[in-house]
Amino acid sequence: MAAQNNMSTSTMEGSLSKWTNVVNGWQYRWFVLDDNAGLLSYYTSKEKMMRGARRGCVRLKGAVIGIDDEDDSTFTITTSSSKDDPKTFHFQTRNGEERERWVRALEDTILRHSHTRWDPRKPPPKHDFDRKVAEADAYLQLLIDQIKLIEQKQKDLGDDNEEKKQRYTEILRQANSMLNSVKHAIVQLQIAKACVSNTHDALCRNTAIPVNGIYQGPTEPVNIALPLKHVTAREPDPTVQTGIELGSECTEPRVSNSNATTRNLPVPEYSYSSSDEDEDFYDAADEISPTPSQSAAKRREAERIPSVTESSLTTDNRPVAKTPAPPPIKHDGSIDYDALYEEDSDDGEMDSMESHGSVVTHLLSQVKIGMDLTKVALPTFILERRSLLEMYADYFAHPDQFVSIADMPTPKERMVQVVKWYMCSFHAGRKSGVAKKPYNPVLGEIFRCYWDLPSVVIDKDAPLAENGPIPWCNENQLTFVAEQVSHHPPVSAFYAEHPTKKISFGAHVWTKSKFLGLSIGVHNVGKGWVNVHRHDEEYVLTFPNGYARSILTVPWIELGGATTIVCARTGYQANIEFLTKPFYGGKRNRITCQVSGPGDKKPFLTINGDWNGAMEAKWTDGKTEIFADVREQRIEKKMVKPMSEQDEDESRKVWREVTMGLRINDMDKATAAKCAIEQKQRDDVRYRKENNIGWQTKLFKETKDGGWMYTSPLEMRMRTAEAATSGAAASSTGTEDSTNASSAQSST
């Protein structure tokens, strides 16, 4: 069907597939998007639409659109205006281009109805008033934090910067004046809120219910400039039931338009589907969706930010935070920063994540679906207490599995062991059931650690790997080092090695975050490689994508995407797929793998299971066995130098104050520390730019193909040692020949 764009109408229509149930799956429906009414109606056919036999509708006010980054044709609409609060509808287009146009049109409609002007003759709803007061309180706290940073910068100035000090003094004078005005305004808002609270219910009864269930829709046409393939634009049909309930407090002033047609449309109280009353026909719901009463209660709690008068202002109008827990203290009374990293899990912070629901909602309202989140400043409370560089180190939490690759006698067994280590490595990188974001490493940040192998007895007299990544470690320890080598784009490079086993690993990863509506996707662009030097083999591998799901409630993490492991020398390869949870059933954290040899048409090994649980292997001879069960594998603790002995650019030392703020639940302290780190980065960039100084990496160098490698890898050091040994042997042989010749001459 040819696409049309009628600038005189605000109605869009076309065919889409809609998920019905697990029995009937996807079914074609005819959809009508009415931008004026904020309603997406659907019918079993275009003919039924002409007769007004609506199958169901989705109210778009307050709805949230979601897309699946692994599938370019499906999208969802989650609406809270339904009986089954909330309700998720699933749709499918013919291709990615068509989905893009539907999503953009729906986003515009949702945005329009989220910012509808209030009728000045009617008071706004109380819950919106409460939300605005809470937002004002949050902005007040941000303003206070910024003023504190300015004060600190003024204190840091030397005595010879009198002119700058005067500038800061003037800025602070004006900022504090504005701060007092904002505090006064918020207090006045709280007083006004208290005055109207007693009469609010009566006002709601008079303004929030449409008269006789009929909605007089806005007559001003809204133009939709997005043409849709397989979609036609049409004039509003008075026989089509496309009404949406709008209280009189949010109706727009009417605009006279001779071409507009007044519509009297029956108002659906909720989003609904005609299959709602039949158990065999239902729209898919997320498996962790709470009951309607629980959902409503949780949403009210999540959107509640304590008011200024209740908890955010003291008697002298100074903001106060939730009472923080005491930090860990050493025997001498100083803060034990190393103890901040002793706890492995952040699960206890799940409740605090839900309490910030309105902040997340406000943040997401500022971004579009598909938008790159790399430069979006995220709130401090979603941060995990470790740097991204340290998270990469946790993928080696089973060091025995990694180093045993070199012990396997055949190429086939070595490939299988590489696959086992790879598939078992990801669960250790996730310490919490709640999806949180590691710190973005600053440019030049470094992380170092090492592991003692549980299968090796610690030998204190073992020779040190003085030329290795960590000079104070011996050759029987697995060492790891990482560096943030680029900021735009954000690229991390890391390297691990075990000299005795003659095995090493290198990688560089560029993370790209994308907003997907109800989730956030993180693409890991880059590659890694396992080098087994004893056999001159290199296994090149790629990384899965990560997803933070259910970001409006309690977010959870999952991995998704196809990855590969290839050894060019032996011809062995593995195709691995991390399966994201389907919306119509299925399990989370599923993984599949097929391993094949050189010239094989079929895989000799197939693996299925959970990457955070048990995985089952099936061989070509029909044998089935447990390939690995990460729940039964011990996670070996990485060893890190005490913070007092670390360099200033090492991860834990860089982020120590942020980590302490998060650990003791003092978000003000964590935010201030994070802002200070970011400001230092900006100052350093400005200084290098003004003085024409280029950035120099410390441990890694860029390759010709745009990748990154460790400057002194094990392979290079082995070759240097072999060359030195060969040279010494040749020199020794030459000396012996000369001595023998001299002896022979003397005898003669």
GROMACS .gro file of N, CA and C in nm, residues 325 380-381 383-385 656-671:
model
   66
  325ALA      N    1   2.512   0.561   5.670
  325ALA     CA    2   2.573   0.461   5.757
  325ALA      C    3   2.718   0.499   5.781
  380THR      N    4   2.362   0.944   4.023
  380THR     CA    5   2.464   0.870   4.098
  380THR      C    6   2.411   0.739   4.155
  381PHE      N    7   2.282   0.736   4.193
  381PHE     CA    8   2.234   0.619   4.266
  381PHE      C    9   2.229   0.491   4.182
  383LEU      N   10   2.480   0.384   4.010
  383LEU     CA   11   2.617   0.339   3.990
  383LEU      C   12   2.649   0.216   4.075
  384GLU      N   13   2.727   0.128   4.018
  384GLU     CA   14   2.780   0.012   4.089
  384GLU      C   15   2.914   0.052   4.151
  385ARG      N   16   2.951  -0.011   4.260
  385ARG     CA   17   3.069   0.032   4.334
  385ARG      C   18   3.199  -0.027   4.278
  656ARG      N   19   3.755   0.636   4.505
  656ARG     CA   20   3.737   0.595   4.645
  656ARG      C   21   3.628   0.676   4.716
  657GLU      N   22   3.621   0.806   4.692
  657GLU     CA   23   3.521   0.887   4.762
  657GLU      C   24   3.381   0.859   4.711
  658VAL      N   25   3.368   0.833   4.581
  658VAL     CA   26   3.237   0.796   4.525
  658VAL      C   27   3.193   0.662   4.583
  659THR      N   28   3.286   0.567   4.587
  659THR     CA   29   3.255   0.435   4.642
  659THR      C   30   3.213   0.445   4.788
  660MET      N   31   3.282   0.528   4.865
  660MET     CA   32   3.245   0.542   5.005
  660MET      C   33   3.105   0.603   5.018
  661GLY      N   34   3.074   0.705   4.938
  661GLY     CA   35   2.941   0.765   4.943
  661GLY      C   36   2.832   0.664   4.913
  662LEU      N   37   2.854   0.579   4.811
  662LEU     CA   38   2.756   0.476   4.778
  662LEU      C   39   2.748   0.370   4.886
  663ARG      N   40   2.864   0.334   4.941
  663ARG     CA   41   2.869   0.228   5.042
  663ARG      C   42   2.793   0.267   5.168
  664ILE      N   43   2.804   0.395   5.210
  664ILE     CA   44   2.737   0.440   5.333
  664ILE      C   45   2.603   0.507   5.303
  665ASN      N   46   2.562   0.500   5.176
  665ASN     CA   47   2.431   0.554   5.135
  665ASN      C   48   2.423   0.706   5.153
  666ASP      N   49   2.534   0.773   5.128
  666ASP     CA   50   2.537   0.919   5.131
  666ASP      C   51   2.549   0.967   4.986
  667MET      N   52   2.432   0.984   4.919
  667MET     CA   53   2.432   1.017   4.778
  667MET      C   54   2.487   1.157   4.751
  668ASP      N   55   2.471   1.248   4.847
  668ASP     CA   56   2.526   1.382   4.828
  668ASP      C   57   2.678   1.376   4.819
  669LYS      N   58   2.738   1.299   4.907
  669LYS     CA   59   2.884   1.284   4.906
  669LYS      C   60   2.930   1.216   4.778
  670ALA      N   61   2.859   1.111   4.737
  670ALA     CA   62   2.897   1.039   4.615
  670ALA      C   63   2.886   1.129   4.493
  671THR      N   64   2.777   1.206   4.486
  671THR     CA   65   2.758   1.295   4.371
  671THR      C   66   2.864   1.403   4.367
   0.00000   0.00000   0.00000
